[in-house]
Short mmCIF file of C-alpha atoms in Angstrom, two decimals:
data_model
loop_
_atom_site.label_atom_id
_atom_site.label_comp_id
_atom_site.label_asym_id
_atom_site.label_seq_id
_atom_site.Cartn_x
_atom_site.Cartn_y
_atom_site.Cartn_z
CA UNK P 1 -189.00 104.09 90.13
CA UNK P 2 -189.33 105.47 86.50
CA UNK P 3 -186.73 107.93 85.20
CA UNK P 4 -188.49 110.60 82.99
CA UNK P 5 -186.91 110.82 79.62
CA UNK P 6 -186.86 114.02 77.70
CA UNK P 7 -188.05 113.83 74.20
CA UNK P 8 -185.82 116.49 72.84
CA UNK P 9 -182.49 117.36 74.23
CA UNK P 10 -180.64 120.38 72.82
CA UNK P 11 -176.82 120.22 72.26
CA UNK P 12 -174.53 122.03 70.06
CA UNK P 13 -177.52 124.34 69.06
CA UNK P 14 -179.27 121.46 67.53
CA UNK P 15 -182.36 119.68 68.80
CA UNK P 16 -181.74 115.88 69.54
CA UNK P 17 -183.91 112.76 69.90
CA UNK P 18 -183.92 112.15 73.24
CA UNK P 19 -185.05 108.44 72.88
CA UNK P 20 -181.82 107.52 70.87
CA UNK P 21 -178.85 106.39 72.21
CA UNK P 22 -176.21 108.98 72.96
CA UNK P 23 -173.69 108.27 70.22
CA UNK P 24 -176.41 108.03 67.32
CA UNK P 25 -178.06 111.11 68.60
CA UNK P 26 -174.95 112.96 68.52
CA UNK P 27 -174.05 111.85 65.21
CA UNK P 28 -177.15 113.80 63.94
CA UNK P 29 -175.15 117.27 64.48
CA UNK P 30 -173.66 118.31 61.23
CA UNK P 31 -169.94 117.93 61.73
CA UNK P 32 -170.21 115.02 64.32
CA UNK P 33 -170.25 111.55 62.97
CA UNK P 34 -170.43 108.16 64.68
CA UNK P 35 -166.69 107.73 65.47
CA UNK P 36 -166.56 111.43 66.75
CA UNK P 37 -169.70 110.71 68.91
CA UNK P 38 -168.18 107.39 70.28
CA UNK P 39 -164.91 109.50 70.97
CA UNK P 40 -166.54 112.07 72.81
CA UNK P 41 -168.52 109.65 75.01
CA UNK P 42 -165.29 107.59 75.92
CA UNK P 43 -163.66 110.65 76.78
CA UNK P 44 -166.12 111.96 79.19
CA UNK P 45 -166.98 108.65 80.51
CA UNK P 46 -170.44 108.49 79.29
CA UNK P 47 -171.91 105.11 78.09
CA UNK P 48 -172.53 105.79 74.37
CA UNK P 49 -175.40 103.21 74.14
CA UNK P 50 -177.40 105.02 77.02
CA UNK P 51 -180.56 106.82 76.18
CA UNK P 52 -179.82 110.39 75.68
CA UNK P 53 -183.00 111.81 77.30
CA UNK P 54 -182.49 109.85 80.52
CA UNK P 55 -178.96 111.55 81.27
CA UNK P 56 -178.69 113.93 84.05
CA UNK P 57 -178.55 117.54 83.38
CA UNK P 58 -174.69 117.85 84.50
CA UNK P 59 -173.67 114.99 81.76
CA UNK P 60 -175.77 116.74 79.08
CA UNK P 61 -173.91 120.10 79.95
CA UNK P 62 -170.60 118.18 79.72
CA UNK P 63 -171.57 116.60 76.56
CA UNK P 64 -172.55 120.14 75.07
CA UNK P 65 -169.33 121.46 76.36
CA UNK P 66 -167.36 118.47 74.68
CA UNK P 67 -169.10 119.11 71.13
CA UNK P 68 -168.55 122.60 71.15
CA UNK P 69 -164.80 122.47 72.30
CA UNK P 70 -163.87 119.16 70.49
CA UNK P 71 -160.55 120.54 69.36
CA UNK P 72 -159.45 120.85 73.07
CA UNK P 73 -160.08 117.26 73.79
CA UNK P 74 -159.22 115.47 70.46
CA UNK P 75 -155.77 115.33 68.76
CA UNK P 76 -155.24 117.66 65.65
CA UNK P 77 -155.67 114.78 63.06
CA UNK P 78 -159.19 114.02 64.14
CA UNK P 79 -160.59 117.57 63.69
CA UNK P 80 -162.52 118.65 60.54
CA UNK P 81 -160.84 122.03 60.11
CA UNK P 82 -156.91 121.93 60.53
CA UNK P 83 -154.87 125.23 60.05
CA UNK P 84 -158.02 127.50 59.55
CA UNK P 85 -156.86 130.01 56.90
CA UNK P 86 -158.39 132.88 59.06
CA UNK P 87 -156.82 131.91 62.34
CA UNK P 88 -154.39 129.36 61.79
CA UNK P 89 -155.61 127.21 64.69
CA UNK P 90 -156.77 123.81 64.49
CA UNK P 91 -160.71 123.78 64.76
CA UNK P 92 -163.73 121.44 64.87
CA UNK P 93 -166.67 123.08 63.43
CA UNK P 94 -170.39 122.04 63.88
CA UNK P 95 -173.48 123.24 62.70
CA UNK P 96 -174.04 126.38 60.58
CA UNK P 97 -170.27 127.24 61.32
CA UNK P 98 -169.32 124.40 59.06
CA UNK P 99 -171.72 125.36 56.18
CA UNK P 100 -170.51 128.75 56.29
CA UNK P 101 -166.86 127.96 56.55
CA UNK P 102 -167.27 125.69 53.46
CA UNK P 103 -168.95 128.39 51.33
CA UNK P 104 -166.39 131.07 52.50
CA UNK P 105 -163.55 128.52 51.08
CA UNK P 106 -165.42 128.35 47.83
CA UNK P 107 -165.99 131.78 47.64
CA UNK P 108 -162.39 132.33 48.28
CA UNK P 109 -161.41 129.88 45.39
CA UNK P 110 -163.61 131.89 43.09
CA UNK P 111 -162.40 135.12 43.88
CA UNK P 112 -158.60 133.80 43.35
CA UNK P 113 -159.91 132.04 40.08
CA UNK P 114 -158.10 129.03 40.98
CA UNK P 115 -159.01 125.97 38.93
CA UNK P 116 -161.37 124.73 41.51
CA UNK P 117 -163.05 128.11 41.93
CA UNK P 118 -163.57 128.44 37.98
CA UNK P 119 -164.92 125.12 38.09
CA UNK P 120 -167.32 125.83 40.98
CA UNK P 121 -168.28 129.28 39.32
CA UNK P 122 -169.36 127.29 36.03
CA UNK P 123 -171.27 124.32 37.73
CA UNK P 124 -169.09 121.81 36.57
CA UNK P 125 -167.28 118.87 38.39
CA UNK P 126 -164.50 119.83 40.54
CA UNK P 127 -162.54 116.75 41.49
CA UNK P 128 -161.38 115.43 37.99
CA UNK P 129 -164.50 113.37 37.30
CA UNK P 130 -165.30 112.70 33.80
CA UNK P 131 -168.11 114.94 32.24
CA UNK P 132 -169.09 113.39 28.86
CA UNK P 133 -171.96 111.33 30.15
CA UNK P 134 -172.73 112.61 33.57
CA UNK P 135 -173.35 116.17 35.27
CA UNK P 136 -175.52 117.21 32.54
CA UNK P 137 -178.22 120.00 32.67
CA UNK P 138 -181.59 120.18 31.08
CA UNK P 139 -183.86 117.41 30.14
CA UNK P 140 -182.61 113.89 29.44
CA UNK P 141 -181.24 112.93 26.12
CA UNK P 142 -181.90 109.20 25.73
CA UNK P 143 -182.92 106.64 23.47
CA UNK P 144 -186.64 106.71 22.62
CA UNK P 145 -188.68 103.76 21.37
CA UNK P 146 -190.30 103.57 18.33
CA UNK P 147 -194.14 103.53 18.10
CA UNK P 148 -195.27 99.88 17.81
CA UNK P 149 -195.86 98.77 14.47
CA UNK P 150 -199.64 99.27 13.45
CA UNK P 151 -200.03 96.45 11.22
CA UNK P 152 -199.36 93.76 13.96
#
């Protein structure tokens, strides 16, 4: 009695490998890590070590709902966008929403001309790293070897 395993499973607008374990497959979604994937599985009562492609359709639908609505399942400290500036709500963004939110945040910093925004606009390090030796642009400037002595 063999059960057919789907090669590709679509959860959270992302195509996931159906041959992987549920927790590790879910971690391939941008915004969901290993800890989040295990938490989702435990909350829904799904074995995190089961093969994703072998799960029944209703469990896959539950996983999809949980990934999209993690802010309803998890406490606020577990989410990746607490107190969203636009809505004021605690959210957990995934996929392209997460990328666009980060880009909007950087654009807002640039518009406000905050210190971080100025550093972003100049293409410099933002979080206080040193820039004397790292983060350089253009060709590498290093030590060059002298040509070998011709007389030897």
